[in-house]
mmCIF file of C-alpha atoms in Angstrom:
data_model
loop_
_atom_site.group_PDB
_atom_site.id
_atom_site.type_symbol
_atom_site.label_atom_id
_atom_site.label_comp_id
_atom_site.label_asym_id
_atom_site.label_seq_id
_atom_site.Cartn_x
_atom_site.Cartn_y
_atom_site.Cartn_z
ATOM 1 C CA MET A 1 104.682 -63.166 106.366
ATOM 2 C CA GLN A 2 104.827 -59.476 107.730
ATOM 3 C CA GLY A 3 102.600 -60.012 110.462
ATOM 4 C CA CYS A 4 104.701 -62.722 112.257
ATOM 5 C CA ARG A 5 107.427 -61.730 115.174
ATOM 6 C CA LEU A 6 110.090 -63.393 116.798
ATOM 7 C CA SER A 7 110.481 -63.957 120.406
ATOM 8 C CA LEU A 8 113.156 -62.131 121.846
ATOM 9 C CA SER A 9 115.795 -65.166 122.718
ATOM 10 C CA THR A 10 115.242 -66.263 119.018
ATOM 11 C CA ALA A 11 115.914 -63.148 117.663
ATOM 12 C CA LEU A 12 119.380 -63.005 119.737
ATOM 13 C CA LEU A 13 120.033 -66.443 118.547
ATOM 14 C CA LEU A 14 119.749 -65.728 115.054
ATOM 15 C CA GLN A 15 122.106 -62.548 115.395
ATOM 16 C CA SER A 16 124.906 -65.105 116.525
ATOM 17 C CA THR A 17 124.552 -67.699 114.126
ATOM 18 C CA PRO A 18 124.800 -67.928 110.238
ATOM 19 C CA SER A 19 120.874 -67.751 109.796
ATOM 20 C CA ARG A 20 118.453 -65.678 108.170
ATOM 21 C CA TRP A 21 114.853 -64.843 108.969
ATOM 22 C CA VAL A 22 113.078 -64.822 105.212
ATOM 23 C CA VAL A 23 110.335 -62.566 105.326
ATOM 24 C CA GLN A 24 107.615 -62.847 102.466
ATOM 25 C CA ASP A 25 106.428 -59.141 101.134
ATOM 26 C CA GLU A 26 103.947 -58.694 98.276
ATOM 27 C CA ARG A 27 105.989 -55.446 97.079
ATOM 28 C CA CYS A 28 109.537 -56.868 96.925
ATOM 29 C CA GLY A 29 109.099 -60.693 97.377
ATOM 30 C CA TYR A 30 111.113 -61.438 100.331
ATOM 31 C CA TYR A 31 113.170 -59.376 102.690
ATOM 32 C CA ASP A 32 115.770 -60.342 105.813
ATOM 33 C CA GLY A 33 113.369 -59.453 108.762
ATOM 34 C CA GLN A 34 116.190 -58.507 111.020
ATOM 35 C CA THR A 35 118.324 -56.453 108.203
ATOM 36 C CA GLY A 36 115.649 -55.549 105.849
ATOM 37 C CA ALA A 37 117.851 -56.450 102.732
ATOM 38 C CA VAL A 38 115.805 -57.584 99.681
ATOM 39 C CA LEU A 39 116.284 -61.229 99.317
ATOM 40 C CA SER A 40 116.363 -63.559 96.124
ATOM 41 C CA TRP A 41 116.409 -67.239 95.739
ATOM 42 C CA GLN A 42 119.928 -67.943 94.399
ATOM 43 C CA ASP A 43 121.401 -71.345 94.041
ATOM 44 C CA GLY A 44 119.412 -72.848 96.461
ATOM 45 C CA VAL A 45 119.270 -70.369 98.986
ATOM 46 C CA PHE A 46 117.960 -66.934 99.831
ATOM 47 C CA ALA A 47 120.767 -64.302 99.293
ATOM 48 C CA PRO A 48 120.562 -60.608 99.364
ATOM 49 C CA ASP A 49 119.610 -59.111 95.898
ATOM 50 C CA ARG A 50 121.728 -56.528 94.106
ATOM 51 C CA ASP A 51 120.810 -53.799 91.662
ATOM 52 C CA GLU A 52 122.989 -52.510 89.215
ATOM 53 C CA ARG A 53 125.494 -51.003 91.227
ATOM 54 C CA GLY A 54 125.989 -54.009 93.496
ATOM 55 C CA GLU A 55 124.143 -52.458 96.367
ATOM 56 C CA THR A 56 121.404 -54.404 98.096
ATOM 57 C CA PRO A 57 118.137 -52.476 98.584
ATOM 58 C CA VAL A 58 115.980 -52.285 101.769
ATOM 59 C CA ALA A 59 112.640 -53.391 101.831
ATOM 60 C CA ASP A 60 110.218 -50.606 101.999
ATOM 61 C CA ALA A 61 108.072 -52.710 104.486
ATOM 62 C CA PHE A 62 111.183 -52.590 106.827
ATOM 63 C CA THR A 63 111.174 -49.132 107.046
ATOM 64 C CA GLU A 64 107.535 -48.565 107.842
ATOM 65 C CA VAL A 65 108.116 -47.801 111.376
ATOM 66 C CA ARG A 66 105.524 -46.026 113.891
ATOM 67 C CA PRO A 67 106.501 -44.915 117.277
ATOM 68 C CA THR A 68 104.577 -46.243 120.213
ATOM 69 C CA GLY A 69 106.231 -44.846 123.343
ATOM 70 C CA GLU A 70 107.157 -48.214 124.332
ATOM 71 C CA ARG A 71 110.372 -49.318 125.808
ATOM 72 C CA GLN A 72 112.571 -52.168 126.927
ATOM 73 C CA LEU A 73 115.410 -52.078 129.591
ATOM 74 C CA ILE A 74 117.964 -54.724 128.828
ATOM 75 C CA LEU A 75 120.492 -55.965 131.401
ATOM 76 C CA SER A 76 123.391 -58.128 129.959
ATOM 77 C CA PHE A 77 125.791 -59.342 132.994
ATOM 78 C CA ARG A 78 128.355 -62.259 133.645
ATOM 79 C CA THR A 79 129.046 -63.887 137.198
ATOM 80 C CA LEU A 80 131.780 -66.254 138.041
ATOM 81 C CA HIS A 81 131.801 -68.959 141.106
ATOM 82 C CA ARG A 82 134.009 -71.159 142.406
ATOM 83 C CA PRO A 83 132.967 -74.859 141.286
ATOM 84 C CA GLU A 84 132.203 -76.035 144.905
ATOM 85 C CA ALA A 85 129.767 -78.796 145.525
ATOM 86 C CA ASP A 86 126.905 -76.803 147.372
ATOM 87 C CA LEU A 87 126.967 -74.050 144.392
ATOM 88 C CA VAL A 88 123.340 -73.428 143.108
ATOM 89 C CA LEU A 89 123.075 -71.513 139.779
ATOM 90 C CA GLY A 90 120.504 -68.579 139.001
ATOM 91 C CA GLY A 91 121.253 -66.499 141.823
ATOM 92 C CA GLY A 92 122.470 -63.438 139.768
ATOM 93 C CA LEU A 93 119.182 -63.742 137.363
ATOM 94 C CA GLU A 94 116.799 -64.178 140.068
ATOM 95 C CA ALA A 95 117.907 -61.187 142.090
ATOM 96 C CA ALA A 96 117.772 -58.821 139.098
ATOM 97 C CA TRP A 97 114.385 -60.384 138.201
ATOM 98 C CA ARG A 98 112.939 -59.600 141.878
ATOM 99 C CA ALA A 99 114.598 -56.113 142.087
ATOM 100 C CA LEU A 100 113.030 -55.252 138.827
ATOM 101 C CA THR A 101 109.680 -56.952 138.744
ATOM 102 C CA GLY A 102 108.924 -57.674 142.463
ATOM 103 C CA GLY A 103 109.123 -61.588 142.077
ATOM 104 C CA PRO A 104 111.170 -64.358 140.844
ATOM 105 C CA PRO A 105 110.934 -65.775 137.167
ATOM 106 C CA ALA A 106 107.726 -67.579 136.454
ATOM 107 C CA GLY A 107 109.525 -70.377 134.078
ATOM 108 C CA TRP A 108 112.238 -71.976 132.270
ATOM 109 C CA GLY A 109 113.473 -74.461 130.033
ATOM 110 C CA THR A 110 115.920 -75.470 127.102
ATOM 111 C CA SER A 111 113.621 -74.203 124.526
ATOM 112 C CA GLU A 112 110.620 -72.362 123.837
ATOM 113 C CA PRO A 113 107.916 -72.416 125.189
ATOM 114 C CA ALA A 114 109.683 -72.640 128.413
ATOM 115 C CA GLY A 115 107.014 -74.362 130.646
ATOM 116 C CA LEU A 116 108.863 -75.722 133.430
ATOM 117 C CA PRO A 117 108.266 -73.934 136.900
ATOM 118 C CA TRP A 118 111.196 -71.801 137.752
ATOM 119 C CA SER A 119 113.648 -73.676 139.683
ATOM 120 C CA ARG A 120 117.339 -72.945 140.646
ATOM 121 C CA ARG A 121 118.099 -76.420 141.830
ATOM 122 C CA LYS A 122 116.704 -78.130 138.541
ATOM 123 C CA LEU A 123 118.613 -75.590 136.358
ATOM 124 C CA THR A 124 122.088 -76.512 138.273
ATOM 125 C CA ASP A 125 121.390 -80.279 138.265
ATOM 126 C CA LEU A 126 120.776 -79.681 134.302
ATOM 127 C CA ALA A 127 123.968 -77.744 133.804
ATOM 128 C CA TYR A 128 125.982 -80.322 136.224
ATOM 129 C CA GLU A 129 125.046 -83.132 133.881
ATOM 130 C CA ARG A 130 125.871 -81.416 130.894
ATOM 131 C CA ALA A 131 129.451 -80.222 132.010
ATOM 132 C CA PRO A 132 131.748 -79.468 130.663
ATOM 133 C CA ARG A 133 129.469 -78.555 127.793
ATOM 134 C CA PRO A 134 127.826 -75.209 127.907
ATOM 135 C CA THR A 135 123.994 -75.004 129.050
ATOM 136 C CA TRP A 136 121.884 -72.685 127.310
ATOM 137 C CA THR A 137 118.329 -71.920 129.006
ATOM 138 C CA VAL A 138 115.309 -69.303 128.444
ATOM 139 C CA VAL A 139 113.764 -67.999 131.453
ATOM 140 C CA VAL A 140 110.469 -66.110 131.304
ATOM 141 C CA GLY A 141 108.171 -64.184 133.602
ATOM 142 C CA THR A 142 104.511 -63.473 133.699
ATOM 143 C CA PRO A 143 102.010 -61.722 131.252
ATOM 144 C CA ASP A 144 101.269 -58.690 133.509
ATOM 145 C CA ARG A 145 105.187 -57.674 133.750
ATOM 146 C CA PRO A 146 106.966 -58.731 130.427
ATOM 147 C CA ALA A 147 110.364 -60.084 130.762
ATOM 148 C CA VAL A 148 112.340 -62.831 129.526
ATOM 149 C CA ALA A 149 115.840 -64.067 129.591
ATOM 150 C CA THR A 150 118.659 -66.016 128.062
ATOM 151 C CA LEU A 151 121.230 -67.761 130.843
ATOM 152 C CA ARG A 152 124.284 -69.546 129.458
ATOM 153 C CA VAL A 153 126.374 -71.666 132.008
ATOM 154 C CA ILE A 154 129.848 -72.200 130.716
ATOM 155 C CA ARG A 155 132.786 -74.236 132.749
ATOM 156 C CA THR A 156 136.003 -72.223 132.487
ATOM 157 C CA PRO A 157 139.397 -72.587 133.760
ATOM 158 C CA GLU A 158 138.296 -69.755 136.344
ATOM 159 C CA GLY A 159 135.327 -71.789 137.838
ATOM 160 C CA VAL A 160 131.768 -71.420 136.601
ATOM 161 C CA GLU A 161 130.232 -68.498 134.731
ATOM 162 C CA GLU A 162 126.764 -67.503 134.130
ATOM 163 C CA ASP A 163 126.113 -65.301 131.092
ATOM 164 C CA VAL A 164 123.066 -63.540 131.560
ATOM 165 C CA THR A 165 120.733 -61.540 129.064
ATOM 166 C CA LEU A 166 117.531 -59.891 130.916
ATOM 167 C CA ALA A 167 114.896 -57.861 129.065
ATOM 168 C CA LEU A 168 112.000 -55.998 130.359
ATOM 169 C CA GLY A 169 109.139 -54.159 128.420
ATOM 170 C CA TYR A 170 106.936 -51.001 129.212
ATOM 171 C CA GLY A 171 104.469 -49.788 127.881
ATOM 172 C CA LEU A 172 103.626 -45.685 127.391
ATOM 173 C CA ASP A 173 101.727 -45.515 130.480
ATOM 174 C CA GLU A 174 104.362 -47.105 132.656
ATOM 175 C CA LYS A 175 107.041 -44.206 132.822
ATOM 176 C CA ALA A 176 106.797 -44.649 136.634
ATOM 177 C CA VAL A 177 107.281 -48.389 136.378
ATOM 178 C CA LEU A 178 110.551 -47.985 134.560
ATOM 179 C CA GLU A 179 111.923 -45.071 136.074
ATOM 180 C CA ALA A 180 111.667 -47.449 139.439
ATOM 181 C CA ALA A 181 113.463 -49.940 137.677
ATOM 182 C CA LEU A 182 115.840 -47.410 136.897
ATOM 183 C CA GLU A 183 116.457 -46.275 140.207
ATOM 184 C CA ALA A 184 116.719 -49.777 141.544
ATOM 185 C CA LEU A 185 119.922 -50.676 139.326
ATOM 186 C CA PRO A 186 122.594 -49.546 141.482
ATOM 187 C CA GLU A 187 121.460 -51.284 144.574
ATOM 188 C CA LEU A 188 120.788 -54.325 142.035
ATOM 189 C CA ALA A 189 124.483 -53.958 141.190
ATOM 190 C CA GLY A 190 125.731 -53.842 144.868
ATOM 191 C CA GLU A 191 123.874 -57.269 145.418
ATOM 192 C CA LEU A 192 125.438 -58.642 142.281
ATOM 193 C CA VAL A 193 128.932 -57.618 143.589
ATOM 194 C CA THR A 194 128.404 -58.650 146.957
ATOM 195 C CA ARG A 195 126.513 -61.928 146.758
ATOM 196 C CA HIS A 196 126.590 -63.277 143.225
ATOM 197 C CA GLY A 197 130.163 -62.743 141.887
ATOM 198 C CA LEU A 198 129.402 -60.202 139.237
ATOM 199 C CA LYS A 199 132.280 -59.493 136.969
ATOM 200 C CA THR A 200 130.449 -56.817 134.497
ATOM 201 C CA MET A 201 127.225 -55.682 133.861
ATOM 202 C CA MET A 202 125.790 -53.598 130.756
ATOM 203 C CA CYS A 203 122.339 -51.774 131.386
ATOM 204 C CA GLN A 204 120.744 -50.464 128.133
ATOM 205 C CA MET A 205 117.460 -48.974 126.840
ATOM 206 C CA ARG A 206 115.811 -48.906 123.641
ATOM 207 C CA GLU A 207 112.475 -48.019 121.737
ATOM 208 C CA ALA A 208 110.879 -51.595 121.161
ATOM 209 C CA ARG A 209 107.602 -53.234 121.894
ATOM 210 C CA ARG A 210 106.673 -53.941 125.241
ATOM 211 C CA ASP A 211 105.757 -57.540 124.890
ATOM 212 C CA LEU A 212 109.647 -58.000 124.009
ATOM 213 C CA SER A 213 108.821 -59.730 120.366
ATOM 214 C CA ALA A 214 110.899 -58.704 117.457
ATOM 215 C CA PRO A 215 108.968 -57.376 114.290
ATOM 216 C CA PRO A 216 110.352 -57.661 110.842
ATOM 217 C CA ARG A 217 110.852 -54.045 110.880
ATOM 218 C CA PHE A 218 113.569 -51.700 111.953
ATOM 219 C CA GLU A 219 114.014 -51.278 115.479
ATOM 220 C CA HIS A 220 116.193 -48.623 117.132
ATOM 221 C CA PRO A 221 119.351 -50.292 118.638
ATOM 222 C CA PRO A 222 119.625 -50.206 122.398
ATOM 223 C CA LEU A 223 121.325 -47.175 123.900
ATOM 224 C CA PRO A 224 123.947 -47.576 127.024
ATOM 225 C CA TYR A 225 122.467 -46.383 130.476
ATOM 226 C CA ALA A 226 125.128 -47.728 133.028
ATOM 227 C CA PHE A 227 127.913 -50.100 133.226
ATOM 228 C CA VAL A 228 129.194 -51.794 135.967
ATOM 229 C CA LEU A 229 132.644 -53.244 136.878
ATOM 230 C CA GLY A 230 132.909 -56.310 139.455
ATOM 231 C CA PRO A 231 135.865 -56.270 142.060
ATOM 232 C CA ALA A 232 138.520 -58.252 140.054
ATOM 233 C CA GLU A 233 137.868 -56.063 137.133
ATOM 234 C CA VAL A 234 138.545 -53.141 139.440
ATOM 235 C CA GLN A 235 141.717 -54.787 140.740
ATOM 236 C CA GLU A 236 142.928 -55.342 137.081
ATOM 237 C CA ALA A 237 142.593 -51.878 136.007
ATOM 238 C CA GLY A 238 143.409 -50.322 139.452
ATOM 239 C CA ARG A 239 141.165 -48.743 142.185
ATOM 240 C CA ASP A 240 142.258 -45.347 141.766
ATOM 241 C CA THR A 241 141.556 -45.430 137.742
ATOM 242 C CA ALA A 242 138.184 -47.348 138.371
ATOM 243 C CA SER A 243 137.305 -44.574 140.825
ATOM 244 C CA ARG A 244 138.415 -41.461 138.769
ATOM 245 C CA THR A 245 136.940 -41.355 135.389
ATOM 246 C CA PRO A 246 136.452 -38.783 132.643
ATOM 247 C CA LEU A 247 132.660 -39.120 132.934
ATOM 248 C CA GLU A 248 130.781 -36.243 134.471
ATOM 249 C CA GLU A 249 129.217 -38.258 137.252
ATOM 250 C CA ARG A 250 131.250 -39.956 139.866
ATOM 251 C CA PRO A 251 130.806 -43.965 140.015
ATOM 252 C CA VAL A 252 129.082 -45.166 142.824
ATOM 253 C CA GLN A 253 131.147 -47.829 144.890
ATOM 254 C CA LEU A 254 129.648 -50.985 145.291
ATOM 255 C CA GLY A 255 130.249 -53.652 148.098
ATOM 256 C CA PRO A 256 132.839 -53.696 150.554
ATOM 257 C CA ASN A 257 135.554 -51.217 150.848
ATOM 258 C CA ALA A 258 138.387 -53.657 150.527
ATOM 259 C CA ARG A 259 137.172 -55.238 147.258
ATOM 260 C CA PRO A 260 134.587 -52.823 145.568
ATOM 261 C CA GLY A 261 132.949 -52.613 142.309
ATOM 262 C CA PHE A 262 131.808 -49.645 140.512
ATOM 263 C CA TYR A 263 128.440 -48.488 139.029
ATOM 264 C CA TYR A 264 129.013 -46.215 136.282
ATOM 265 C CA ARG A 265 125.864 -43.929 134.898
ATOM 266 C CA LEU A 266 126.355 -43.181 131.541
ATOM 267 C CA GLY A 267 123.387 -41.095 130.264
ATOM 268 C CA ASP A 268 119.575 -41.236 130.297
ATOM 269 C CA GLY A 269 119.802 -44.123 127.712
ATOM 270 C CA GLY A 270 117.936 -41.846 125.048
ATOM 271 C CA THR A 271 120.546 -40.271 123.224
ATOM 272 C CA GLY A 272 123.845 -41.142 121.290
ATOM 273 C CA GLU A 273 125.683 -39.372 123.969
ATOM 274 C CA SER A 274 125.813 -42.230 126.023
ATOM 275 C CA TRP A 275 127.759 -44.090 123.633
ATOM 276 C CA THR A 276 130.418 -41.388 123.652
ATOM 277 C CA ALA A 277 130.574 -41.923 127.480
ATOM 278 C CA LEU A 278 130.986 -45.458 127.371
ATOM 279 C CA GLU A 279 133.827 -45.080 124.997
ATOM 280 C CA GLN A 280 135.717 -42.730 127.253
ATOM 281 C CA LEU A 281 134.921 -45.163 129.918
ATOM 282 C CA VAL A 282 136.416 -48.147 127.860
ATOM 283 C CA ARG A 283 139.196 -46.155 126.669
ATOM 284 C CA HIS A 284 140.268 -45.010 130.260
ATOM 285 C CA LEU A 285 140.067 -48.284 131.992
ATOM 286 C CA ARG A 286 141.774 -50.061 128.805
ATOM 287 C CA GLY A 287 144.586 -47.763 128.776
ATOM 288 C CA ALA A 288 145.085 -47.905 132.613
ATOM 289 C CA THR A 289 145.297 -51.698 132.115
ATOM 290 C CA ALA A 290 147.573 -51.503 129.291
ATOM 291 C CA GLY A 291 150.028 -49.373 131.329
#
């Protein structure tokens, strides 16, 4: 039904699988809650409907969007660790959570609702039990500060990799709280570089619900705000290249001078110009690597 919403982790999972969110609508019958495509029952499955021109119409309900002024800050980052016996996972995620909310996560689990109290030790034990298979978990915050993350632990030839997506919600009256979180990003990036084996991080912003749920309506895609390179990636691109880019703002050096990372501000996270800045940066870094 139109009144239902998906959790952020479920919405992300649907995007990476050949699945569909079917929403019932009194006007068009059924539509895809993530794309708006009108659906019909065909050969035992819901599939996109086609008009006489072979095109799939978009449900009117999907496009009925009213701006609320609410925002989301989304961090996607990867860390890499040596597979040592005393390794405890979740440190990078907890550091990000504390930097942006003032405290640790509240709970975690392998499914929703995530009802286990947050524990890096138990998370690590689970990942070791499942290795070399990957381990996927969802991590949640408290109602007063909406935050949710997915964390995937992967054993690779290089070591133990953690793939994290963390989203935080902000209301119309929380502009100062959001600005404080944005100001904290360079320092957080430095901590991830020096203490948690950061490889890369993308920071994005979007107009979307504070409670982080996904309605069956159009939502603006995230816009890049900042990008971070870890020391290994800086070394691969070349330090001179990584520190001298076509961007208007100079990158912020992170970590020790011998093995630095770099934080690149891409814009204000509110206009499409940040995509242009990201494309310029990636082209610059990849061109140098290829050379």
